[in-house]
Short mmCIF file of C-alpha atoms and ligand atoms in Angstrom, two decimals:
data_model
loop_
_atom_site.label_atom_id
_atom_site.label_comp_id
_atom_site.label_asym_id
_atom_site.label_seq_id
_atom_site.Cartn_x
_atom_site.Cartn_y
_atom_site.Cartn_z
CA MET A 1 -20.90 -2.55 -10.83
CA SER A 2 -21.91 -3.95 -7.47
CA ARG A 3 -23.42 -1.51 -5.06
CA ALA A 4 -23.17 -1.44 -1.29
CA ASN A 5 -26.04 -0.55 0.95
CA ASP A 6 -27.85 2.76 0.73
CA GLY A 7 -27.21 3.03 -2.99
CA ARG A 8 -23.57 4.16 -2.72
CA ILE A 9 -20.92 3.30 -5.20
CA PRO A 10 -18.71 1.12 -3.05
CA GLY A 11 -15.16 2.28 -2.39
CA ILE A 12 -12.24 0.30 -0.94
CA SER A 13 -10.48 0.93 2.36
CA LEU A 14 -7.05 -0.42 3.12
CA ILE A 15 -6.34 -1.42 6.69
CA GLY A 16 -3.19 -2.80 8.35
CA LEU A 17 -0.26 -1.99 10.57
CA ARG A 18 2.10 0.93 10.06
CA GLY A 19 4.47 0.16 7.25
CA SER A 20 2.24 -2.39 5.57
CA GLY A 21 2.12 -0.26 2.37
CA LYS A 22 -1.38 1.16 2.56
CA THR A 23 -0.51 4.54 1.01
CA THR A 24 1.66 3.17 -1.84
CA VAL A 25 -0.78 0.38 -2.70
CA GLY A 26 -3.77 2.75 -2.32
CA GLU A 27 -2.34 5.20 -4.85
CA ARG A 28 -1.81 2.40 -7.38
CA LEU A 29 -5.22 0.93 -6.74
CA ALA A 30 -6.93 4.26 -7.23
CA ARG A 31 -5.10 4.77 -10.52
CA LYS A 32 -6.07 1.27 -11.75
CA LEU A 33 -9.72 1.71 -10.82
CA ASP A 34 -9.89 5.39 -11.79
CA ARG A 35 -11.04 6.42 -8.33
CA ASP A 36 -10.01 9.22 -5.96
CA PHE A 37 -7.37 8.30 -3.42
CA ILE A 38 -7.42 9.67 0.11
CA ASP A 39 -4.84 9.01 2.77
CA LEU A 40 -6.56 9.53 6.15
CA ASP A 41 -3.41 10.60 7.99
CA LEU A 42 -2.55 13.10 5.28
CA LEU A 43 -6.07 14.49 5.39
CA ILE A 44 -5.69 14.92 9.17
CA THR A 45 -2.32 16.68 8.92
CA LEU A 46 -3.67 19.06 6.25
CA SER A 47 -6.87 19.87 8.06
CA GLU A 48 -5.19 20.25 11.47
CA ARG A 49 -2.09 21.88 9.97
CA LYS A 50 0.00 19.76 12.29
CA SER A 51 2.03 16.57 12.02
CA ILE A 52 0.59 13.38 13.53
CA ARG A 53 3.39 13.54 16.07
CA SER A 54 2.45 17.10 17.14
CA ILE A 55 -1.16 16.07 17.56
CA PHE A 56 -0.05 13.16 19.78
CA ASP A 57 2.26 15.50 21.77
CA GLU A 58 -0.45 18.08 22.31
CA SER A 59 -3.61 15.97 22.66
CA GLY A 60 -2.42 12.44 23.37
CA GLU A 61 -3.59 9.32 21.57
CA SER A 62 -7.19 9.83 22.59
CA GLY A 63 -7.20 13.38 21.18
CA PHE A 64 -5.77 12.04 17.94
CA ARG A 65 -8.38 9.24 17.84
CA ASP A 66 -11.18 11.83 18.16
CA ILE A 67 -9.76 13.84 15.22
CA GLU A 68 -9.30 10.63 13.27
CA GLU A 69 -12.92 9.59 13.86
CA ASN A 70 -14.24 12.95 12.72
CA ALA A 71 -12.07 12.90 9.60
CA LEU A 72 -13.20 9.41 8.68
CA ALA A 73 -16.85 10.27 9.26
CA ALA A 74 -16.56 13.25 6.89
CA LEU A 75 -14.75 11.18 4.30
CA VAL A 76 -17.26 8.38 4.25
CA GLU A 77 -20.06 10.92 4.02
CA HIS A 78 -18.58 12.81 1.07
CA ALA A 79 -16.08 10.68 -0.77
CA HIS A 80 -18.23 7.81 -2.05
CA GLY A 81 -16.39 5.29 -4.14
CA SER A 82 -12.93 6.50 -3.09
CA ILE A 83 -9.93 4.41 -2.11
CA ILE A 84 -9.00 5.17 1.48
CA ALA A 85 -5.66 4.37 3.16
CA THR A 86 -6.50 4.33 6.89
CA GLY A 87 -4.03 4.88 9.74
CA GLY A 88 -3.10 1.56 11.40
CA GLY A 89 -5.28 2.23 14.44
CA ALA A 90 -8.35 3.61 12.75
CA ILE A 91 -9.99 0.22 13.13
CA LEU A 92 -9.88 0.42 16.96
CA ARG A 93 -13.17 2.23 17.36
CA GLU A 94 -16.34 0.36 16.50
CA SER A 95 -17.88 3.50 15.02
CA ASN A 96 -14.93 3.67 12.56
CA ARG A 97 -15.34 -0.02 11.68
CA ASP A 98 -19.01 0.57 10.91
CA ARG A 99 -18.11 3.52 8.72
CA LEU A 100 -15.49 1.53 6.83
CA ARG A 101 -18.03 -1.20 6.14
CA ARG A 102 -20.51 1.42 4.97
CA HIS A 103 -17.90 2.87 2.63
CA GLY A 104 -17.48 -0.43 0.82
CA ALA A 105 -14.92 -3.22 0.76
CA VAL A 106 -12.21 -3.48 3.43
CA VAL A 107 -8.83 -4.95 2.41
CA TRP A 108 -6.22 -5.93 5.01
CA LEU A 109 -2.62 -5.58 3.88
CA SER A 110 -1.11 -8.22 6.09
CA ALA A 111 2.66 -8.10 6.57
CA GLY A 112 4.83 -9.83 9.16
CA ILE A 113 6.60 -8.04 11.97
CA ASP A 114 10.06 -8.59 10.53
CA THR A 115 9.08 -7.10 7.22
CA ILE A 116 7.46 -4.08 8.84
CA ARG A 117 10.34 -3.50 11.27
CA ARG A 118 12.80 -3.68 8.40
CA ARG A 119 10.76 -1.25 6.32
CA LEU A 120 10.32 1.30 9.06
CA ALA A 121 13.94 1.03 10.21
CA ALA A 122 15.21 1.68 6.69
CA ARG A 123 14.36 5.37 6.86
CA SER A 124 14.50 7.45 10.06
CA SER A 125 11.57 9.57 8.84
CA GLU A 126 9.37 6.41 8.86
CA VAL A 127 9.87 6.15 12.61
CA ASP A 128 10.03 9.92 13.34
CA ASP A 129 6.64 10.47 11.71
CA ARG A 130 5.02 7.71 13.77
CA PRO A 131 4.69 8.53 17.51
CA PRO A 132 5.04 5.49 19.79
CA LEU A 133 1.78 4.06 21.14
CA THR A 134 3.35 2.33 24.14
CA PRO A 135 6.51 2.85 26.29
CA LEU A 136 8.23 0.17 24.17
CA GLY A 137 8.72 2.61 21.30
CA THR A 138 7.60 2.57 17.66
CA LEU A 139 9.73 -0.37 16.50
CA ASP A 140 9.69 -2.62 19.56
CA GLU A 141 5.96 -2.29 20.12
CA LEU A 142 5.03 -3.68 16.68
CA GLU A 143 4.55 -7.24 17.79
CA ALA A 144 2.32 -6.42 20.76
CA ILE A 145 0.29 -4.07 18.57
CA LEU A 146 -0.18 -6.79 15.94
CA VAL A 147 -1.27 -9.36 18.53
CA GLU A 148 -3.89 -6.90 19.75
CA ARG A 149 -5.11 -5.80 16.36
CA ALA A 150 -4.81 -8.89 14.13
CA PRO A 151 -8.20 -10.29 15.22
CA ILE A 152 -9.77 -6.91 14.49
CA TYR A 153 -8.13 -6.58 11.07
CA GLN A 154 -9.16 -10.17 10.33
CA GLU A 155 -12.75 -9.75 11.39
CA LEU A 156 -13.20 -6.49 9.51
CA ALA A 157 -11.52 -7.48 6.24
CA ASP A 158 -13.48 -8.67 3.23
CA PHE A 159 -10.20 -9.63 1.65
CA THR A 160 -6.75 -10.28 3.19
CA MET A 161 -3.82 -9.49 0.94
CA PRO A 162 -0.39 -10.80 1.98
CA ALA A 163 1.94 -7.75 1.78
CA ASP A 164 5.35 -9.03 2.87
CA ASP A 165 6.72 -8.76 -0.60
CA LEU A 166 5.81 -5.16 -1.21
CA ASP A 167 5.57 -4.99 -4.92
CA ALA A 168 2.86 -2.36 -4.74
CA GLU A 169 1.89 -2.72 -8.34
CA ARG A 170 1.37 -6.46 -8.05
CA ILE A 171 -0.54 -6.13 -4.79
CA ALA A 172 -2.84 -3.49 -6.33
CA SER A 173 -3.40 -5.74 -9.34
CA GLU A 174 -4.40 -8.66 -7.11
CA ILE A 175 -6.85 -6.49 -5.26
CA VAL A 176 -8.29 -5.28 -8.59
CA ALA A 177 -8.61 -8.92 -9.69
CA TRP A 178 -10.49 -9.81 -6.47
CA TRP A 179 -12.70 -6.74 -6.89
CA GLY A 180 -13.38 -7.58 -10.53
CA GLU A 181 -14.57 -11.06 -9.60
CA GLY A 182 -17.49 -9.34 -7.91
CA SER A 183 -16.77 -11.29 -4.72
CA PHE A 184 -17.53 -8.23 -2.64
CA ARG A 185 -21.12 -7.95 -1.56
CA ARG A 186 -22.45 -6.28 1.51
CA GLU A 187 -25.95 -7.12 2.59
CA PRO A 188 -28.11 -4.06 3.13
CA LYS A 189 -28.63 -3.26 6.83
CA PRO A 190 -32.26 -3.32 7.90
C1 S3P B 1 -1.19 4.69 13.99
C2 S3P B 1 -0.78 4.64 12.69
C3 S3P B 1 -0.42 5.81 11.91
C4 S3P B 1 -1.09 7.08 12.47
C5 S3P B 1 -0.86 7.20 13.91
C6 S3P B 1 -1.41 6.02 14.68
C7 S3P B 1 -1.53 3.46 14.69
O1 S3P B 1 -0.78 5.61 10.57
O2 S3P B 1 -2.45 7.06 12.19
O3 S3P B 1 0.52 7.33 14.11
O4 S3P B 1 -2.23 3.51 15.72
O5 S3P B 1 -1.12 2.37 14.26
P1 S3P B 1 0.03 4.63 9.58
O6 S3P B 1 -0.52 3.26 9.71
O7 S3P B 1 -0.24 5.22 8.20
O8 S3P B 1 1.47 4.73 9.90
#
């Protein structure tokens, strides 16, 4: 098995916009690789005992980002080798990007706006659980958010997985195949 820097067993983190399938694919991936699966947003809601929306309402986006950063730091410290589904904006802080790289491989589930909008709009809870990040609202802001984040997702990802056709099982299998090829190597930091 390949090892990332500082002797850790490398894990895999999934990044991508809301509705790109990180949680569903992450669960399958963890099962296939026999690893623990951790959903960062779920971890936050359990440890804060509040929904993501309540955290946004009470502390704003910056308060949420602070909580998110602390949760990710603890995870990367203690859950070596795990499969992590990140929240779509977890990649915004450089400190988080550094931690994700340290954890292991980073896989971008890349889905188009129309796919994501359709997926989120299909169930009202998908929108209700996701507080808007701009005055445009959760569905209408997707395009602007993707324009802002795509270069960051791209730069951070070791592997980009097209996720428009969300057959989670197939997507997880393709990630396992990529992983199994041993293509992932991270040079040790000096
Ligand atoms: C966010 C995505 C959400 C959640 C929060 C902020 C974002 O996670 O972390 O609402 O900034 O894109 P999902 O990507 O799991 O919906």
